[in-house]
Tab-separated table of C-alpha atoms and ligand atoms in Angstrom:
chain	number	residue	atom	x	y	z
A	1	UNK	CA	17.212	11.199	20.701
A	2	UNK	CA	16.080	12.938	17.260
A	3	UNK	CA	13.879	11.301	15.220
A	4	UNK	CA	15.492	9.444	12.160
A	5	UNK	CA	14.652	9.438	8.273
A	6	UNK	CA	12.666	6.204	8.175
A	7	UNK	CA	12.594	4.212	4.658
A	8	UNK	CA	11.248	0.959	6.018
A	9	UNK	CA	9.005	-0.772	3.235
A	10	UNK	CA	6.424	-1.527	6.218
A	11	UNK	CA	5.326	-0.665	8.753
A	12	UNK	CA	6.383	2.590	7.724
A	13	UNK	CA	7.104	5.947	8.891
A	14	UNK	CA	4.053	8.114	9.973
A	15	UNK	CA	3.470	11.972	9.985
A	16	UNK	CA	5.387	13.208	13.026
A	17	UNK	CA	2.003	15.648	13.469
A	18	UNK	CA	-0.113	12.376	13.850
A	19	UNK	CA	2.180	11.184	16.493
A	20	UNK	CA	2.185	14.182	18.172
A	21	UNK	CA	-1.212	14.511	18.243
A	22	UNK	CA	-1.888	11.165	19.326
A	23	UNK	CA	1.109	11.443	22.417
A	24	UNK	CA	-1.093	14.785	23.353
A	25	UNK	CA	-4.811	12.984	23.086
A	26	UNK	CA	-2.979	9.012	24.485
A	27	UNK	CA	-4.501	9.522	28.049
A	28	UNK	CA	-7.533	11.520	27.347
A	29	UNK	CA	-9.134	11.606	24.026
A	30	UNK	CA	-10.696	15.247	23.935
A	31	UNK	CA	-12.243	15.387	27.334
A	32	UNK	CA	-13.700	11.420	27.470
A	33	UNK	CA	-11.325	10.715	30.191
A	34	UNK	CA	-9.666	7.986	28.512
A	35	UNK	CA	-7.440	6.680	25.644
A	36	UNK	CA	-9.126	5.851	22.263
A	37	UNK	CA	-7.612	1.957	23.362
A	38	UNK	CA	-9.748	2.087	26.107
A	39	UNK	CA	-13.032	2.885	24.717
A	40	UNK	CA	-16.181	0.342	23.393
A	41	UNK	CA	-16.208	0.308	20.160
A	42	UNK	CA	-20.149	1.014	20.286
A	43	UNK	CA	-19.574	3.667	22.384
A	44	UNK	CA	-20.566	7.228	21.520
A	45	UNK	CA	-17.108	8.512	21.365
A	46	UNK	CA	-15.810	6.029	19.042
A	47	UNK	CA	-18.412	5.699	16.428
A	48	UNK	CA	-17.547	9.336	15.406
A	49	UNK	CA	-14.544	8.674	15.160
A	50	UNK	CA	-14.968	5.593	12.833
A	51	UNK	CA	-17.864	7.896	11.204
A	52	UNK	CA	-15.598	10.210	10.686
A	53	UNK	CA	-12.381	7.858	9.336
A	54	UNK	CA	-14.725	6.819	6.975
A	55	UNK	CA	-15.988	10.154	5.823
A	56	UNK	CA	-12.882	11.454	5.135
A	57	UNK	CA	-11.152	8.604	3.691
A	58	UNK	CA	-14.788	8.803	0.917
A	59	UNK	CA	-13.470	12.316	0.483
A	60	UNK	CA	-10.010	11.825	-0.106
A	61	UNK	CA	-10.711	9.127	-2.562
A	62	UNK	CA	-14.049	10.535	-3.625
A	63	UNK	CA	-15.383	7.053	-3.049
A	64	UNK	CA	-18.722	6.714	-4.768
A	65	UNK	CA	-21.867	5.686	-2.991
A	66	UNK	CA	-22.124	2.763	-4.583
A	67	UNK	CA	-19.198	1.328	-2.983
A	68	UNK	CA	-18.935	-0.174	0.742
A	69	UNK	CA	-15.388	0.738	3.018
A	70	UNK	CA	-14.787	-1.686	5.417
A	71	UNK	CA	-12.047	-2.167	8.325
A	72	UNK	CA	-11.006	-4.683	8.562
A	73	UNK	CA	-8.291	-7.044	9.944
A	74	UNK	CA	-6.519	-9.908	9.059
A	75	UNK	CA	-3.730	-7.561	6.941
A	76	UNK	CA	-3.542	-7.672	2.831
A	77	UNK	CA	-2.408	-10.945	3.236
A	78	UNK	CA	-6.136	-12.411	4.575
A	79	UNK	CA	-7.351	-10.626	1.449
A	80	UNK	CA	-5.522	-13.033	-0.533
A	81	UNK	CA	-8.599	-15.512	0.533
A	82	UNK	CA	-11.375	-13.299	1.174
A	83	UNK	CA	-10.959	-11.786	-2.839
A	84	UNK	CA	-12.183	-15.015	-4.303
A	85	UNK	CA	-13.973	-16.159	-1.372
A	86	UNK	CA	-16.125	-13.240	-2.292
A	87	UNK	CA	-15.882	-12.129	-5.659
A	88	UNK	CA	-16.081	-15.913	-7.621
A	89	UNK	CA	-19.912	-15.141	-7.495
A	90	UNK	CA	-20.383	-18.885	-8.765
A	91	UNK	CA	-17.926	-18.942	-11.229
A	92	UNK	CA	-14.737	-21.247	-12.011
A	93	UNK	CA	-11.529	-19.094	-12.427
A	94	UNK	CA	-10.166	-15.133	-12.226
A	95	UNK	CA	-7.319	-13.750	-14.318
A	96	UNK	CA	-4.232	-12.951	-12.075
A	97	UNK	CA	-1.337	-10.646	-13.556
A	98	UNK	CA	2.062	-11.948	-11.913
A	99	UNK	CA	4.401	-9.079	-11.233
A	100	UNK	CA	6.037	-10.042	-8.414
A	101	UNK	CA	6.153	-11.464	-4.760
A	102	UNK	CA	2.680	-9.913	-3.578
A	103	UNK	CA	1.298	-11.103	-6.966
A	104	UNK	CA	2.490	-14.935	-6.634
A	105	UNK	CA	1.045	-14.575	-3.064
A	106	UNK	CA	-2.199	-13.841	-4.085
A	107	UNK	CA	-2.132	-16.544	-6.969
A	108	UNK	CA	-1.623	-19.365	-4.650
A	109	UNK	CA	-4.218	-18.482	-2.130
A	110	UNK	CA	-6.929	-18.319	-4.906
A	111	UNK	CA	-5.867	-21.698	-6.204
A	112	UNK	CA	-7.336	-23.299	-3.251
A	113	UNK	CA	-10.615	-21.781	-4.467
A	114	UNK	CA	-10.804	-21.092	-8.427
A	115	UNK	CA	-8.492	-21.996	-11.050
A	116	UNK	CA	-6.111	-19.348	-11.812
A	117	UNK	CA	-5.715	-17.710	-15.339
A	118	UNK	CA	-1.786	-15.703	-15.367
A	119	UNK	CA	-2.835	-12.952	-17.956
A	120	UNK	CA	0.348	-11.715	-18.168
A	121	UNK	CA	3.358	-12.095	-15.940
A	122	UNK	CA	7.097	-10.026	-15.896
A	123	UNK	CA	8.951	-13.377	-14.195
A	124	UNK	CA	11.027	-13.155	-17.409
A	125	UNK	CA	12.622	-10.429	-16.741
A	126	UNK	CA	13.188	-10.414	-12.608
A	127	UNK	CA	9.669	-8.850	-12.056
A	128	UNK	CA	11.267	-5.740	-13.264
A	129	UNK	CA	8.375	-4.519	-15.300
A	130	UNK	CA	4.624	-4.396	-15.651
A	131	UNK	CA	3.671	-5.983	-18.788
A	132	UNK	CA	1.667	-4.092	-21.073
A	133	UNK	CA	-2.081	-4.333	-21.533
A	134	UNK	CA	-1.697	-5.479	-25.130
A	135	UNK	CA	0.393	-8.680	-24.015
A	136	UNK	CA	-2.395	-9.346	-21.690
A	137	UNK	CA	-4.294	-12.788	-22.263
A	138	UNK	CA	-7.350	-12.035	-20.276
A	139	UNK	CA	-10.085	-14.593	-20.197
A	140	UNK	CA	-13.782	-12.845	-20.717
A	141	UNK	CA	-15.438	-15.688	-18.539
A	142	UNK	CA	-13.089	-15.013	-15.134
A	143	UNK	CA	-14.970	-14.159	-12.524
A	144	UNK	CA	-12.450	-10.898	-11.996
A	145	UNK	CA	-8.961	-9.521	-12.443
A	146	UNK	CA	-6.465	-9.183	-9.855
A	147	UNK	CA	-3.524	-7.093	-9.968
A	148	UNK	CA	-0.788	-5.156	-7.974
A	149	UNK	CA	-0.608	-1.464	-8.568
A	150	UNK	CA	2.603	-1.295	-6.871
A	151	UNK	CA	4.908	-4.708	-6.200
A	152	UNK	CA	6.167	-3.132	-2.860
A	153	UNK	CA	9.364	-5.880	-3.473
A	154	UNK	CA	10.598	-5.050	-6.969
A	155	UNK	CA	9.514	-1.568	-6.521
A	156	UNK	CA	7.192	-2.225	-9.884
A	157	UNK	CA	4.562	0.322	-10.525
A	158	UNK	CA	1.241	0.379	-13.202
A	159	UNK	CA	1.514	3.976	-14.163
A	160	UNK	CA	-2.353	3.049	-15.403
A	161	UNK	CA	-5.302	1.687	-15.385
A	162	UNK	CA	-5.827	-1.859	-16.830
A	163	UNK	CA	-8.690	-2.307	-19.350
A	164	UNK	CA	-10.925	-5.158	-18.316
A	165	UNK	CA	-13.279	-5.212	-20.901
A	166	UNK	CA	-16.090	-5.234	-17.949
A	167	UNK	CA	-14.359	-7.813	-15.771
A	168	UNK	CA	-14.597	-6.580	-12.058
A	169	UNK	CA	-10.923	-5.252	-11.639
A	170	UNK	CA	-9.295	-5.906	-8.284
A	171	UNK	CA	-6.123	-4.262	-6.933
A	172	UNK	CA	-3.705	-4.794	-4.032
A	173	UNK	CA	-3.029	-1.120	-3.632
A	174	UNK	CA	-1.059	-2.011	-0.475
A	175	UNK	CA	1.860	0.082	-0.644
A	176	UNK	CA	0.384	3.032	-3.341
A	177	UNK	CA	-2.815	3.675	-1.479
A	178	UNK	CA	-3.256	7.947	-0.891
A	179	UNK	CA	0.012	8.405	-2.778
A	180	UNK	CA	-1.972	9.818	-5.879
A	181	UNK	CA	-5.176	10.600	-7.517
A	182	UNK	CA	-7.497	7.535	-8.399
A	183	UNK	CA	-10.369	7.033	-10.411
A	184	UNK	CA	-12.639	4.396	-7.748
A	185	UNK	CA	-15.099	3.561	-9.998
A	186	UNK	CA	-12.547	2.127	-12.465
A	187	UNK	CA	-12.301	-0.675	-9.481
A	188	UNK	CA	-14.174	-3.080	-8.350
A	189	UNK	CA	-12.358	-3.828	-5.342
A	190	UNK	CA	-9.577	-2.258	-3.657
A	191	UNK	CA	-7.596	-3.689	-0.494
A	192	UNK	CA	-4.429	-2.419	1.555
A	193	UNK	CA	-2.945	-3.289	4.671
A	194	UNK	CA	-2.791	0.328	6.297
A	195	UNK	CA	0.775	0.003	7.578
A	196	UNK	CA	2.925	1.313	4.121
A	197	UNK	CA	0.902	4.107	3.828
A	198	UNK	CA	-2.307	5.005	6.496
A	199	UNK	CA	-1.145	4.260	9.668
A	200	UNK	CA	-0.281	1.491	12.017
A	201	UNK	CA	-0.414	-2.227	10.848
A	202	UNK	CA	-3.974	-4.325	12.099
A	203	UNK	CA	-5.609	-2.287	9.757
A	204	UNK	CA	-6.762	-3.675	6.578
A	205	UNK	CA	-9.032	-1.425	4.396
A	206	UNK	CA	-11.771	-2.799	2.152
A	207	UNK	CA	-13.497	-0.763	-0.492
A	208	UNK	CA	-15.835	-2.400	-2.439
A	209	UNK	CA	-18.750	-1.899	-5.103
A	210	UNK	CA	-22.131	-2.874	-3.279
A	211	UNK	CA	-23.211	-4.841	-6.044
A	212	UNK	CA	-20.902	-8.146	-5.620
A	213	UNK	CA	-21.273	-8.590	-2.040
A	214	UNK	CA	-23.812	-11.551	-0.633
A	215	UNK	CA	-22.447	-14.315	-3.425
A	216	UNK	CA	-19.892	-16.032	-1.056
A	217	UNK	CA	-18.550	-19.469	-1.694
A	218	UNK	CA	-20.297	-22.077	0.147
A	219	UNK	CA	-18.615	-22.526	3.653
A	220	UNK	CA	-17.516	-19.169	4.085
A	221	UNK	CA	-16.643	-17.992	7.919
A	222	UNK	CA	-18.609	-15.121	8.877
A	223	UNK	CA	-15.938	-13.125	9.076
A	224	UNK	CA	-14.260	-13.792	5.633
A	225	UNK	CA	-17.805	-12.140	4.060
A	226	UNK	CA	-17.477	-8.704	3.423
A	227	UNK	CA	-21.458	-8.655	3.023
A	228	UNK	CA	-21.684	-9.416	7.254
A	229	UNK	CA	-19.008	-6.966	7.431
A	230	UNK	CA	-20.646	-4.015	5.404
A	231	UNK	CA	-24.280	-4.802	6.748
A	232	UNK	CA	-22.345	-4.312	10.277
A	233	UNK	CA	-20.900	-1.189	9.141
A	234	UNK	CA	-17.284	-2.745	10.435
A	235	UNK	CA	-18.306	-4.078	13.777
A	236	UNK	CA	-19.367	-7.252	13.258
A	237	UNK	CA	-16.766	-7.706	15.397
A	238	UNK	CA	-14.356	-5.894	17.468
A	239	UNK	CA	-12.625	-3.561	14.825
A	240	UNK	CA	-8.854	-2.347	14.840
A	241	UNK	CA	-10.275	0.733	16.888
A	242	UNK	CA	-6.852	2.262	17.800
A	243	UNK	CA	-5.694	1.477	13.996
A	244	UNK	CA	-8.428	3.411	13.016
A	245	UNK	CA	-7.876	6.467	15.187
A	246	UNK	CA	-4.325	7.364	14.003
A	247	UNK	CA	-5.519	6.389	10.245
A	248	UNK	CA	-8.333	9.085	10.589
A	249	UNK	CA	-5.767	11.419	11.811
A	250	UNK	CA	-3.718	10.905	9.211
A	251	UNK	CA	-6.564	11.165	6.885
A	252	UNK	CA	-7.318	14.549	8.286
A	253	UNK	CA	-3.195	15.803	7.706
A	254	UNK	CA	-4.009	14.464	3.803
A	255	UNK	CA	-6.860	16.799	3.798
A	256	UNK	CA	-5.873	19.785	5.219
A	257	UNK	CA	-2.206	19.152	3.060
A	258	UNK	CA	-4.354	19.983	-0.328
A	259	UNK	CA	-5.158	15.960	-0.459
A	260	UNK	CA	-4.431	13.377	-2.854
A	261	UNK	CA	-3.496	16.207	-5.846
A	262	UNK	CA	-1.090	17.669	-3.673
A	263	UNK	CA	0.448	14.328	-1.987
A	264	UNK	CA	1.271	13.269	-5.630
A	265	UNK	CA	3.007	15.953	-6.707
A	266	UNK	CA	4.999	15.838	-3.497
A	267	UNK	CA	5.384	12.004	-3.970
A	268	UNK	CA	7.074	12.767	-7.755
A	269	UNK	CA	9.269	15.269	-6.490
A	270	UNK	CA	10.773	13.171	-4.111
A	271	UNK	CA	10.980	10.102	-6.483
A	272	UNK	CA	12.182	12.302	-9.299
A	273	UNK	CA	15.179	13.311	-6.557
A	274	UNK	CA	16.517	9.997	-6.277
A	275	UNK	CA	15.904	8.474	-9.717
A	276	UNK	CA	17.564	11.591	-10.727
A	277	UNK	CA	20.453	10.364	-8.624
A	278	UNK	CA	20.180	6.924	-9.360
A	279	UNK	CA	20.091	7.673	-13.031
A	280	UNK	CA	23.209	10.250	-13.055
A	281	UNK	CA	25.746	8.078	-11.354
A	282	UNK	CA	27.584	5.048	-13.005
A	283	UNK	CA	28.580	3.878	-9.433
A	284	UNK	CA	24.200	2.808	-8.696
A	285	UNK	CA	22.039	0.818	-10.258
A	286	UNK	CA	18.067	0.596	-10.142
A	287	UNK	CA	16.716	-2.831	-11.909
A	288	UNK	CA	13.399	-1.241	-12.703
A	289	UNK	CA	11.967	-0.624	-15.979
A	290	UNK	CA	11.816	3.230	-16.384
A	291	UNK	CA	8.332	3.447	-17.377
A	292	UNK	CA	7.055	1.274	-14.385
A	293	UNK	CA	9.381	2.747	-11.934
A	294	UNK	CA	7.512	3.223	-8.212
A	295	UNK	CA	7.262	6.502	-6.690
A	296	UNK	CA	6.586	5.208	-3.326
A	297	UNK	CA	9.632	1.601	-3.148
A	298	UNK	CA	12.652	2.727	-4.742
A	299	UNK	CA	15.036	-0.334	-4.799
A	300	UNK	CA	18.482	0.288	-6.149
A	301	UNK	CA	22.108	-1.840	-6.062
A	302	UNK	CA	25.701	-0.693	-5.877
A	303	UNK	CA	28.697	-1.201	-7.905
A	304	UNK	CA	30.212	-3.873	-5.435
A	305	UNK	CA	27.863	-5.741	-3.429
A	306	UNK	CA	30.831	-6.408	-0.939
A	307	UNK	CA	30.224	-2.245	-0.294
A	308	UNK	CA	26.715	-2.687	1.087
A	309	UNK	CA	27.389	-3.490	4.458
A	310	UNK	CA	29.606	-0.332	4.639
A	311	UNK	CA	27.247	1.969	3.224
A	312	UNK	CA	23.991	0.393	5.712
A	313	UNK	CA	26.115	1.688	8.134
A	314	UNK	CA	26.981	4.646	7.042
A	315	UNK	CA	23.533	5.699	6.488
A	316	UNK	CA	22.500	4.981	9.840
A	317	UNK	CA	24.954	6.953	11.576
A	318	UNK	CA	23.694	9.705	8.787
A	319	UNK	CA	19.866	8.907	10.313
A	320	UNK	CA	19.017	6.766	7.212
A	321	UNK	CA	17.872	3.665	8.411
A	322	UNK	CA	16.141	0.579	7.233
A	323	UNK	CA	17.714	0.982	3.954
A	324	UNK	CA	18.510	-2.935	2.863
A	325	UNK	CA	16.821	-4.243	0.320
A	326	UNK	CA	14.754	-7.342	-0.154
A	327	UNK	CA	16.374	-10.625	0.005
A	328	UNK	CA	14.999	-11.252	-3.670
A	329	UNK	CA	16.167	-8.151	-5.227
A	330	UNK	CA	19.684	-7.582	-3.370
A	331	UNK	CA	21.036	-3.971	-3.067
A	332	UNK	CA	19.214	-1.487	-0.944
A	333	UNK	CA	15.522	-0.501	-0.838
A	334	UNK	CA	14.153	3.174	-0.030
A	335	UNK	CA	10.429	3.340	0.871
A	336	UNK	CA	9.312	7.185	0.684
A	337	UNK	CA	5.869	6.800	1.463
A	338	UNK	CA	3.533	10.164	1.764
A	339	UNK	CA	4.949	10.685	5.025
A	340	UNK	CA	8.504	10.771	4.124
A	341	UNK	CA	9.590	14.528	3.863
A	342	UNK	CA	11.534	15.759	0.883
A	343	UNK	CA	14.055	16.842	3.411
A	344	UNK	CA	14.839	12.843	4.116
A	345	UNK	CA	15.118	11.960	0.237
A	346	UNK	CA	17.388	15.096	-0.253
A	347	UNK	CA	19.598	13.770	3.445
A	348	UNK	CA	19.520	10.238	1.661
A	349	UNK	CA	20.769	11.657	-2.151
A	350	UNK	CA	23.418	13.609	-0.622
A	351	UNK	CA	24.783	10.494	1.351
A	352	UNK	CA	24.544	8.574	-1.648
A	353	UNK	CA	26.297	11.350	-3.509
A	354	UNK	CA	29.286	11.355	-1.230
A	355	UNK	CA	29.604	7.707	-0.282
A	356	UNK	CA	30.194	7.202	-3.661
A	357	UNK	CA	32.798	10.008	-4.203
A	358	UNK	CA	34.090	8.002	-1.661
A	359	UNK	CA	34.118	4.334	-2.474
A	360	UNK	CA	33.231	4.944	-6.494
B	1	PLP	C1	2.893	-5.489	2.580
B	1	PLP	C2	2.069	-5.971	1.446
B	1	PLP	C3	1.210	-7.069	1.582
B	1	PLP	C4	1.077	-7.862	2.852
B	1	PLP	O1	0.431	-7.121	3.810
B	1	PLP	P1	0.074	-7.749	5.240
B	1	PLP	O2	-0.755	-6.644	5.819
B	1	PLP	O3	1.364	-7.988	5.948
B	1	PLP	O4	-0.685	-8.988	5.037
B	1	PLP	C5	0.467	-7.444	0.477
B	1	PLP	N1	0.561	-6.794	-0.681
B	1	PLP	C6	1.378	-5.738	-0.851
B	1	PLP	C7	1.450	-5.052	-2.180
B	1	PLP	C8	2.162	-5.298	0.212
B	1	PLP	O5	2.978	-4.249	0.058
């Protein structure tokens, strides 16, 4: 069977290279004799590897020395914790900006720890926006802000950097990760599951400035503290070893693609192609606020709700599949992560295009 145009919000389609690559090395990883799965994870073989996962993924983002990368486990969800677990650094409450359902997550875990300032929040209006730094009511004492580049749900994306005033900013880059150009130092902390946008899911990625690690809260499990983490260099315990392997592969693809310059500019072509066909038809709708509109979670409803059944399965006898939308938004949902080829947006925007010649 051919391969399919994947838009699944997570886990998410991967570079068909990778998986090639990985189908040629599965039974023996460049002459070891055995699968990455099968080796120690102190073993020669696969502390290059994770020397060289890291290495790259420092180049791509041009990750400054001063900041630790960990792998880690647990997904974006056990970051939830481990952010004010580690980052409270003795103090009483962090700022939290609520745009959506990976925002409120985040605000109720840290409740068990800190009290939780809402500096802004877009609940008003559906989540359909990120509210702008000047209606931001950020409190100078909070121990750090937390925010989420990209609400993977509402499809909700900060086209920018907040202003902290020196606050140690902290960002769920889950689902935007590698999709564009970042400024690191403009972060204190930055977290993402790897399955949206790096590879498989088990992977959770940690990147960290040195400088606020060893404060924990009292009671803190060893392996909530990124400081026994990053004095472990990741193997504190057992790490995600296969997880790694096909990230640093696809690392390697971002590289040799032109890297992060060249993925966004692919990334805004292909969200420019369906906005463009969003925007020019009467017969769809896409809830989002233009100016905060995601490049990499596209969500978008129909005319007649009592259509979307028809057109889900339509699209996957076209090879566009995982197309519904979240519960909490309705409608349909297209995830075009880095590794979704123009050629799929352009298959999906021409389906669209006649479906609704058809049913418009
Ligand atoms: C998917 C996602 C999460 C949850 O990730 P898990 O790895 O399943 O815990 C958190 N935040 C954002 C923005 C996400 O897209």
């Amino acid at each position: 069977m051919e391969r399919i145009y994947n838009f699944s919000a997570g886990p998410a389609v991967l570079p068909q290279e990778v998986l090639e690559q990985a189908r040629d090395e599965m039974l023996n990883w460049q002459g070891s004799g055995m699968s990455v799965m099968e080796m120690s994870h102190r073993g020669k073989e696969f502390m290059g590897i994770a020397a060289q996962t890291e290495a790259d993924l420092r180049e791509l983002l041009a990750i400054p020395t001063t900041y630790k990368v960990l792998f880690l486990q647990g997904g974006a969800s056990s970051q939830f914790a481990m952010v004010p677990m580690n980052l409270l650094r003795g103090k009483t409450s962090a700022d939290y900006v609520n745009t959506g359902e990976w925002s409120k997550k985040a605000i109720k875990e840290a409740k068990k720890f800190c009290s939780v300032n809402i500096a802004a929040t877009s609940e008003d209006k559906n989540f359909s926006y990120a509210p702008a730094q000047d209606k931001w009511m950020l409190n100078k004492d909070a121990a750090y802000v937390h925010y989420t580049p990209n609400e993977t749900i509402g499809g909700v994306e900060f086209h920018w950097v907040p202003d902290t005033g020196g606050v140690p900013l902290v960002a769920d880059m889950s689902s935007n990760i590698l999709s564009k150009q970042i400024d690191v130092s403009q972060y204190a902390l930055i977290y993402a599951g790897a399955q949206k946008n790096i590879g498989p899911a088990g992977l959770t990625i940690v990147i960290v400035r040195e400088d606020l690690l060893g404060q924990t809260v009292a009671g803190t499990p060893s392996m909530f503290d990124y400081k026994i983490h990053a004095d472990n260099e990741s193997m504190y315990n057992t790490p995600p070893t296969y997880a790694m392997y096909i990230a640093s592969l696809v690392f390697k693809l971002l590289k040799s693609k032109g890297g992060l310059a060249a993925m966004e500019q692919h990334n805004i072509a292909k969200a420019n192609a369906l906005y463009d066909c969003l925007d020019s038809s009467a017969f769809y709708t896409c809830p989002t606020a233009r100016e905060n509109r995601s490049r990499m979670n596209i969500p978008f409803t129909l005319k007649d709700a009592a259509l979307d059944e028809i057109f889900l399965k339509g699209a996957k006898e076209h090879g566009l599949a995982q197309l519904k939308g979240h519960r909490s938004v309705g409608g349909m949902r297209a995830s075009i992560y880095n590794a979704m080829p123009i050629e799929g947006v352009k298959a999906l925007v021409e389906y669209m295009k006649a479906f609704e010649k058809k049913n418009g």
